[in-house]
Short mmCIF file of N, CA and C in Angstrom, two decimals:
data_model
loop_
_atom_site.label_atom_id
_atom_site.label_comp_id
_atom_site.label_asym_id
_atom_site.label_seq_id
_atom_site.Cartn_x
_atom_site.Cartn_y
_atom_site.Cartn_z
N PHE A 1 99.31 75.69 58.00
CA PHE A 1 98.54 76.90 57.98
C PHE A 1 98.59 77.56 56.61
N ASN A 2 97.54 78.25 56.26
CA ASN A 2 97.51 79.04 55.04
C ASN A 2 98.17 80.38 55.35
N HIS A 3 99.22 80.73 54.62
CA HIS A 3 99.95 81.95 54.92
C HIS A 3 99.49 83.14 54.09
N ASP A 4 98.37 83.03 53.40
CA ASP A 4 97.81 84.16 52.66
C ASP A 4 97.04 85.01 53.66
N TRP A 5 97.61 86.14 54.08
CA TRP A 5 97.00 86.96 55.12
C TRP A 5 95.70 87.61 54.66
N ASN A 6 95.44 87.64 53.36
CA ASN A 6 94.17 88.17 52.88
C ASN A 6 93.05 87.17 53.06
N LYS A 7 93.38 85.88 53.10
CA LYS A 7 92.38 84.83 53.29
C LYS A 7 92.95 83.76 54.22
N PRO A 8 93.12 84.06 55.52
CA PRO A 8 93.65 83.05 56.43
C PRO A 8 92.63 81.94 56.63
N ASP A 9 93.11 80.70 56.82
CA ASP A 9 92.16 79.63 57.07
C ASP A 9 91.63 79.72 58.50
N GLU A 10 90.53 79.02 58.77
CA GLU A 10 89.86 79.13 60.07
C GLU A 10 90.74 78.66 61.21
N GLU A 11 91.56 77.63 60.97
CA GLU A 11 92.41 77.11 62.03
C GLU A 11 93.37 78.18 62.52
N MET A 12 93.98 78.92 61.61
CA MET A 12 94.91 79.96 62.00
C MET A 12 94.18 81.07 62.75
N VAL A 13 93.00 81.45 62.29
CA VAL A 13 92.23 82.51 62.95
C VAL A 13 91.84 82.08 64.37
N ILE A 14 91.47 80.84 64.55
CA ILE A 14 91.11 80.34 65.88
C ILE A 14 92.32 80.41 66.81
N TYR A 15 93.48 79.94 66.34
CA TYR A 15 94.69 80.02 67.16
C TYR A 15 95.05 81.45 67.51
N LEU A 16 94.96 82.35 66.55
CA LEU A 16 95.29 83.75 66.83
C LEU A 16 94.38 84.31 67.91
N ASN A 17 93.11 83.97 67.87
CA ASN A 17 92.18 84.49 68.87
C ASN A 17 92.34 83.82 70.22
N LEU A 18 92.77 82.58 70.24
CA LEU A 18 92.99 81.92 71.53
C LEU A 18 94.29 82.35 72.18
N THR A 19 95.29 82.70 71.39
CA THR A 19 96.59 83.00 71.96
C THR A 19 96.82 84.49 72.16
N ARG A 20 95.86 85.31 71.78
CA ARG A 20 96.00 86.75 71.98
C ARG A 20 96.07 87.04 73.48
N LYS A 21 97.10 87.72 73.91
CA LYS A 21 97.29 88.02 75.33
C LYS A 21 96.71 89.39 75.67
N ILE A 22 96.64 89.69 76.93
CA ILE A 22 96.11 90.97 77.42
C ILE A 22 96.95 92.10 76.84
N PRO A 23 96.40 93.23 76.45
CA PRO A 23 94.96 93.46 76.48
C PRO A 23 94.28 92.84 75.26
N PHE A 24 93.15 92.24 75.46
CA PHE A 24 92.40 91.75 74.32
C PHE A 24 91.11 92.53 74.20
N ILE A 25 90.67 92.68 72.99
CA ILE A 25 89.44 93.40 72.72
C ILE A 25 88.34 92.38 72.58
N PRO A 26 87.32 92.42 73.42
CA PRO A 26 86.29 91.41 73.34
C PRO A 26 85.44 91.56 72.08
N THR A 27 85.78 90.81 71.08
CA THR A 27 85.00 90.81 69.84
C THR A 27 84.66 89.38 69.49
N ARG A 28 83.41 89.12 69.20
CA ARG A 28 83.01 87.77 68.83
C ARG A 28 83.14 87.58 67.34
N MET A 29 83.69 86.43 66.98
CA MET A 29 83.85 86.11 65.58
C MET A 29 82.64 85.30 65.13
N GLU A 30 82.13 85.62 63.99
CA GLU A 30 81.01 84.86 63.44
C GLU A 30 81.55 83.95 62.35
N TYR A 31 81.33 82.67 62.46
CA TYR A 31 81.77 81.71 61.46
C TYR A 31 80.58 81.29 60.62
N SER A 32 80.72 81.38 59.33
CA SER A 32 79.61 81.01 58.46
C SER A 32 79.57 79.50 58.25
N THR A 33 80.72 78.84 58.24
CA THR A 33 80.72 77.41 57.96
C THR A 33 80.93 76.57 59.21
N HIS A 34 81.56 77.10 60.24
CA HIS A 34 81.83 76.33 61.45
C HIS A 34 81.48 77.15 62.67
N GLY A 35 80.75 76.53 63.60
CA GLY A 35 80.53 77.13 64.90
C GLY A 35 81.53 76.53 65.88
N ILE A 36 81.59 77.09 67.04
CA ILE A 36 82.47 76.58 68.09
C ILE A 36 81.61 75.81 69.09
N VAL A 37 81.98 74.57 69.34
CA VAL A 37 81.37 73.81 70.42
C VAL A 37 82.34 73.91 71.60
N LEU A 38 81.86 74.42 72.71
CA LEU A 38 82.70 74.61 73.88
C LEU A 38 82.46 73.46 74.86
N VAL A 39 83.54 72.74 75.18
CA VAL A 39 83.49 71.67 76.16
C VAL A 39 84.16 72.19 77.42
N VAL A 40 83.48 72.02 78.57
CA VAL A 40 84.00 72.57 79.83
C VAL A 40 84.12 71.45 80.86
N ASP A 41 85.34 71.24 81.32
CA ASP A 41 85.64 70.28 82.38
C ASP A 41 85.22 70.92 83.71
N VAL A 42 84.26 70.31 84.40
CA VAL A 42 83.79 70.83 85.69
C VAL A 42 84.08 69.84 86.81
N SER A 43 85.17 69.07 86.65
CA SER A 43 85.54 68.08 87.66
C SER A 43 86.10 68.77 88.89
N THR A 44 86.34 68.00 89.92
CA THR A 44 86.80 68.51 91.20
C THR A 44 88.12 69.27 91.10
N SER A 45 88.99 68.87 90.16
CA SER A 45 90.30 69.52 90.05
C SER A 45 90.24 70.91 89.41
N MET A 46 89.10 71.27 88.86
CA MET A 46 88.93 72.60 88.23
C MET A 46 88.28 73.54 89.24
N SER A 47 88.89 74.70 89.45
CA SER A 47 88.28 75.69 90.35
C SER A 47 87.22 76.48 89.59
N LEU A 48 86.30 77.06 90.33
CA LEU A 48 85.27 77.90 89.73
C LEU A 48 85.90 79.07 88.99
N GLU A 49 86.98 79.63 89.54
CA GLU A 49 87.67 80.75 88.90
C GLU A 49 88.24 80.35 87.54
N GLU A 50 88.86 79.15 87.47
CA GLU A 50 89.41 78.66 86.20
C GLU A 50 88.30 78.49 85.17
N ILE A 51 87.20 77.91 85.60
CA ILE A 51 86.07 77.66 84.70
C ILE A 51 85.51 78.98 84.18
N GLN A 52 85.24 79.92 85.08
CA GLN A 52 84.68 81.22 84.68
C GLN A 52 85.64 81.99 83.78
N TYR A 53 86.92 81.96 84.10
CA TYR A 53 87.92 82.66 83.30
C TYR A 53 87.97 82.08 81.89
N GLY A 54 88.04 80.75 81.79
CA GLY A 54 88.08 80.10 80.48
C GLY A 54 86.84 80.38 79.65
N ILE A 55 85.68 80.25 80.26
CA ILE A 55 84.43 80.51 79.54
C ILE A 55 84.38 81.97 79.09
N GLY A 56 84.80 82.88 79.94
CA GLY A 56 84.79 84.31 79.59
C GLY A 56 85.65 84.60 78.37
N ILE A 57 86.84 84.03 78.32
CA ILE A 57 87.72 84.24 77.17
C ILE A 57 87.08 83.71 75.89
N ILE A 58 86.60 82.49 75.94
CA ILE A 58 86.05 81.86 74.73
C ILE A 58 84.78 82.58 74.28
N LYS A 59 83.88 82.91 75.22
CA LYS A 59 82.63 83.60 74.86
C LYS A 59 82.89 84.96 74.24
N SER A 60 83.95 85.62 74.67
CA SER A 60 84.22 86.96 74.15
C SER A 60 84.84 86.93 72.76
N ARG A 61 85.34 85.79 72.34
CA ARG A 61 86.07 85.72 71.07
C ARG A 61 85.42 84.86 70.01
N PHE A 62 84.47 84.03 70.36
CA PHE A 62 83.91 83.08 69.41
C PHE A 62 82.39 83.01 69.49
N ASN A 63 81.81 82.59 68.40
CA ASN A 63 80.38 82.32 68.34
C ASN A 63 80.16 80.87 68.79
N ILE A 64 79.64 80.69 69.98
CA ILE A 64 79.46 79.35 70.54
C ILE A 64 78.09 78.81 70.14
N ILE A 65 78.09 77.63 69.54
CA ILE A 65 76.82 77.02 69.14
C ILE A 65 76.30 76.04 70.19
N LYS A 66 77.20 75.55 71.05
CA LYS A 66 76.79 74.59 72.07
C LYS A 66 77.83 74.56 73.18
N ILE A 67 77.37 74.33 74.42
CA ILE A 67 78.28 74.13 75.55
C ILE A 67 77.99 72.75 76.13
N ILE A 68 79.06 72.00 76.35
CA ILE A 68 78.96 70.67 76.95
C ILE A 68 79.79 70.70 78.24
N THR A 69 79.16 70.44 79.38
CA THR A 69 79.90 70.36 80.64
C THR A 69 80.04 68.89 81.01
N HIS A 70 81.19 68.57 81.61
CA HIS A 70 81.45 67.17 81.96
C HIS A 70 82.43 67.06 83.11
N ALA A 71 82.41 65.91 83.74
CA ALA A 71 83.46 65.47 84.66
C ALA A 71 83.74 64.03 84.23
N LEU A 72 83.27 63.06 84.99
CA LEU A 72 83.42 61.66 84.58
C LEU A 72 82.47 61.33 83.43
N GLN A 73 81.35 62.03 83.39
CA GLN A 73 80.36 61.87 82.32
C GLN A 73 79.88 63.25 81.89
N ILE A 74 79.11 63.31 80.84
CA ILE A 74 78.54 64.58 80.41
C ILE A 74 77.42 64.95 81.38
N TYR A 75 77.47 66.19 81.91
CA TYR A 75 76.43 66.68 82.80
C TYR A 75 75.33 67.40 82.03
N GLU A 76 75.75 68.36 81.20
CA GLU A 76 74.76 69.17 80.48
C GLU A 76 75.21 69.39 79.04
N ILE A 77 74.22 69.51 78.16
CA ILE A 77 74.44 69.92 76.77
C ILE A 77 73.49 71.09 76.54
N ILE A 78 74.06 72.26 76.31
CA ILE A 78 73.27 73.49 76.21
C ILE A 78 73.41 74.07 74.82
N GLU A 79 72.31 74.31 74.15
CA GLU A 79 72.33 74.96 72.84
C GLU A 79 72.66 76.43 73.04
N GLY A 80 73.55 76.97 72.23
CA GLY A 80 73.94 78.37 72.36
C GLY A 80 74.98 78.55 73.44
N ASP A 81 75.10 79.78 73.94
CA ASP A 81 76.15 80.06 74.93
C ASP A 81 75.61 80.54 76.27
N ASN A 82 74.36 80.21 76.57
CA ASN A 82 73.73 80.71 77.79
C ASN A 82 73.87 79.70 78.93
N LEU A 83 75.04 79.65 79.53
CA LEU A 83 75.30 78.76 80.66
C LEU A 83 74.99 79.52 81.94
N THR A 84 73.95 79.11 82.65
CA THR A 84 73.54 79.84 83.84
C THR A 84 73.80 79.07 85.13
N TYR A 85 74.06 77.78 85.02
CA TYR A 85 74.22 76.94 86.20
C TYR A 85 75.31 75.92 85.92
N LEU A 86 76.18 75.68 86.89
CA LEU A 86 77.23 74.69 86.73
C LEU A 86 77.07 73.59 87.77
N LYS A 87 76.80 72.38 87.31
CA LYS A 87 76.87 71.22 88.19
C LYS A 87 78.32 70.76 88.11
N ALA A 88 78.97 70.60 89.24
CA ALA A 88 80.39 70.31 89.21
C ALA A 88 80.76 69.22 90.20
N GLY A 89 81.95 68.66 89.98
CA GLY A 89 82.52 67.70 90.91
C GLY A 89 82.77 66.35 90.28
N GLY A 90 83.58 65.57 90.96
CA GLY A 90 83.86 64.21 90.52
C GLY A 90 85.19 64.09 89.78
N ASP A 91 85.49 62.85 89.40
CA ASP A 91 86.69 62.55 88.63
C ASP A 91 86.52 63.02 87.19
N THR A 92 87.57 62.83 86.39
CA THR A 92 87.54 63.31 85.01
C THR A 92 87.74 62.18 84.02
N SER A 93 86.92 62.18 82.98
CA SER A 93 87.11 61.30 81.83
C SER A 93 86.67 62.07 80.59
N TYR A 94 87.43 61.94 79.52
CA TYR A 94 87.06 62.57 78.25
C TYR A 94 86.31 61.60 77.34
N ARG A 95 86.22 60.34 77.73
CA ARG A 95 85.67 59.30 76.85
C ARG A 95 84.26 59.63 76.35
N GLU A 96 83.33 59.95 77.23
CA GLU A 96 81.95 60.22 76.82
C GLU A 96 81.87 61.48 75.96
N VAL A 97 82.69 62.49 76.29
CA VAL A 97 82.73 63.73 75.50
C VAL A 97 83.22 63.43 74.09
N PHE A 98 84.33 62.70 73.97
CA PHE A 98 84.87 62.37 72.66
C PHE A 98 83.85 61.59 71.83
N ASP A 99 83.20 60.61 72.45
CA ASP A 99 82.19 59.81 71.73
C ASP A 99 81.05 60.71 71.22
N TYR A 100 80.59 61.63 72.07
CA TYR A 100 79.50 62.53 71.68
C TYR A 100 79.94 63.44 70.53
N ILE A 101 81.14 64.00 70.62
CA ILE A 101 81.64 64.91 69.58
C ILE A 101 81.78 64.16 68.25
N VAL A 102 82.35 62.97 68.27
CA VAL A 102 82.51 62.19 67.04
C VAL A 102 81.15 61.93 66.40
N LYS A 103 80.16 61.63 67.21
CA LYS A 103 78.83 61.31 66.68
C LYS A 103 78.05 62.54 66.22
N HIS A 104 78.12 63.64 66.96
CA HIS A 104 77.25 64.79 66.70
C HIS A 104 77.93 66.04 66.11
N HIS A 105 79.23 66.16 66.27
CA HIS A 105 79.93 67.39 65.82
C HIS A 105 81.29 67.09 65.18
N PRO A 106 81.37 66.14 64.28
CA PRO A 106 82.68 65.76 63.73
C PRO A 106 83.34 66.84 62.89
N THR A 107 82.60 67.81 62.38
CA THR A 107 83.19 68.84 61.53
C THR A 107 83.23 70.22 62.18
N ASP A 108 82.64 70.37 63.37
CA ASP A 108 82.67 71.66 64.06
C ASP A 108 83.99 71.83 64.80
N TRP A 109 84.36 73.08 65.03
CA TRP A 109 85.54 73.36 65.84
C TRP A 109 85.17 73.16 67.30
N ILE A 110 86.03 72.47 68.03
CA ILE A 110 85.81 72.16 69.43
C ILE A 110 86.90 72.83 70.25
N ILE A 111 86.52 73.56 71.28
CA ILE A 111 87.48 74.09 72.24
C ILE A 111 87.12 73.50 73.60
N HIS A 112 88.08 72.85 74.23
CA HIS A 112 87.86 72.12 75.47
C HIS A 112 88.63 72.80 76.60
N ILE A 113 87.90 73.47 77.50
CA ILE A 113 88.51 74.09 78.67
C ILE A 113 88.71 73.02 79.73
N THR A 114 89.97 72.79 80.11
CA THR A 114 90.30 71.73 81.05
C THR A 114 91.65 72.00 81.68
N ASP A 115 91.91 71.35 82.81
CA ASP A 115 93.25 71.43 83.38
C ASP A 115 94.15 70.33 82.82
N GLY A 116 93.56 69.42 82.05
CA GLY A 116 94.34 68.35 81.41
C GLY A 116 94.69 67.21 82.33
N VAL A 117 94.09 67.17 83.52
CA VAL A 117 94.35 66.08 84.45
C VAL A 117 93.30 65.00 84.22
N CYS A 118 93.58 64.15 83.26
CA CYS A 118 92.64 63.11 82.85
C CYS A 118 93.43 61.93 82.31
N LEU A 119 93.15 60.74 82.84
CA LEU A 119 93.89 59.55 82.42
C LEU A 119 93.20 58.73 81.35
N GLU A 120 91.91 58.98 81.09
CA GLU A 120 91.25 58.18 80.08
C GLU A 120 90.36 59.02 79.18
N PRO A 121 90.21 58.65 77.97
CA PRO A 121 90.92 57.57 77.28
C PRO A 121 92.37 57.96 77.05
N GLU A 122 93.11 57.16 76.33
CA GLU A 122 94.53 57.42 76.13
C GLU A 122 94.84 58.27 74.90
N PHE A 123 93.82 58.57 74.10
CA PHE A 123 94.07 59.34 72.87
C PHE A 123 92.82 60.08 72.45
N LEU A 124 93.00 61.07 71.61
CA LEU A 124 91.92 61.81 70.98
C LEU A 124 91.53 61.07 69.70
N PRO A 125 90.26 60.79 69.46
CA PRO A 125 89.88 60.05 68.25
C PRO A 125 90.35 60.75 66.97
N LYS A 126 90.82 59.97 66.02
CA LYS A 126 91.32 60.50 64.74
C LYS A 126 90.28 61.35 64.03
N GLU A 127 88.99 60.99 64.16
CA GLU A 127 87.93 61.70 63.44
C GLU A 127 87.84 63.18 63.81
N ILE A 128 88.27 63.53 65.02
CA ILE A 128 88.15 64.92 65.47
C ILE A 128 89.50 65.56 65.79
N GLU A 129 90.57 64.85 65.54
CA GLU A 129 91.91 65.33 65.88
C GLU A 129 92.26 66.68 65.26
N ASN A 130 91.81 66.93 64.04
CA ASN A 130 92.17 68.16 63.34
C ASN A 130 91.35 69.37 63.74
N ASN A 131 90.21 69.19 64.38
CA ASN A 131 89.37 70.33 64.73
C ASN A 131 89.11 70.44 66.23
N TYR A 132 89.96 69.84 67.04
CA TYR A 132 89.82 69.81 68.49
C TYR A 132 90.99 70.55 69.11
N ILE A 133 90.72 71.53 69.97
CA ILE A 133 91.77 72.30 70.63
C ILE A 133 91.56 72.25 72.14
N PHE A 134 92.58 71.82 72.85
CA PHE A 134 92.54 71.87 74.31
C PHE A 134 92.97 73.26 74.77
N ALA A 135 92.18 73.87 75.66
CA ALA A 135 92.52 75.16 76.25
C ALA A 135 92.80 74.89 77.73
N PHE A 136 94.08 74.74 78.06
CA PHE A 136 94.47 74.33 79.41
C PHE A 136 94.47 75.52 80.38
N THR A 137 93.89 75.28 81.57
CA THR A 137 93.87 76.30 82.61
C THR A 137 95.03 76.11 83.57
N SER A 138 95.78 75.04 83.40
CA SER A 138 96.90 74.72 84.28
C SER A 138 98.14 74.55 83.42
N ASN A 139 99.28 74.74 84.03
CA ASN A 139 100.54 74.56 83.31
C ASN A 139 101.07 73.14 83.42
N SER A 140 100.27 72.23 83.98
CA SER A 140 100.77 70.87 84.14
C SER A 140 99.74 69.81 83.74
N PRO A 141 99.26 69.87 82.48
CA PRO A 141 98.36 68.81 82.03
C PRO A 141 99.14 67.50 81.87
N ILE A 142 98.43 66.40 81.85
CA ILE A 142 99.07 65.11 81.61
C ILE A 142 99.70 65.14 80.22
N GLN A 143 100.90 64.63 80.13
CA GLN A 143 101.74 64.73 78.94
C GLN A 143 101.05 64.27 77.65
N ARG A 144 100.25 63.23 77.72
CA ARG A 144 99.65 62.68 76.48
C ARG A 144 98.78 63.69 75.74
N TRP A 145 98.22 64.67 76.43
CA TRP A 145 97.34 65.64 75.78
C TRP A 145 98.12 66.74 75.09
N LEU A 146 99.39 66.89 75.42
CA LEU A 146 100.20 67.96 74.82
C LEU A 146 100.59 67.69 73.37
N LYS A 147 100.41 66.46 72.90
CA LYS A 147 100.75 66.17 71.50
C LYS A 147 99.65 66.64 70.55
N TYR A 148 98.51 67.04 71.10
CA TYR A 148 97.41 67.54 70.28
C TYR A 148 97.40 69.07 70.30
N LYS A 149 96.58 69.66 69.44
CA LYS A 149 96.48 71.12 69.41
C LYS A 149 96.07 71.62 70.78
N HIS A 150 96.78 72.64 71.26
CA HIS A 150 96.46 73.15 72.59
C HIS A 150 97.00 74.57 72.76
N VAL A 151 96.42 75.24 73.72
CA VAL A 151 96.88 76.55 74.17
C VAL A 151 96.78 76.55 75.70
N PHE A 152 97.51 77.46 76.32
CA PHE A 152 97.41 77.65 77.77
C PHE A 152 96.71 78.99 77.99
N LEU A 153 95.62 78.96 78.74
CA LEU A 153 94.87 80.19 79.00
C LEU A 153 95.52 80.99 80.11
#
């Protein structure tokens, strides 16, 4: 992290905004060089309350350029932050999401709302490892995902 508090780097600012606990002031950050791509796990293991809570936190703190919903595959890709309908259910895989992000958003900041209950693939691709943050809604994600950048919502 850059420890110059007059010019903190974006990674530190993102972590500070994700880890801020109640009470939080809903202020959206505008990024001139990086937008936030929000990935939302809508598989069967995620409750509607977890999904809504996670989306609410991220929308209140960041400028979202795209929302991607997924379970075993990608369900929807929405430009902007106007998510009005959730198709949900099924098993979980991050493989298609990771492939899409590597191809279309390799330099954008990615925040992935998930419970972390996913067995495949076995790793986060190196191309996006530095700008990908898991935002866990559960306290018991699968261990392999804990070695990457993450926060618990």
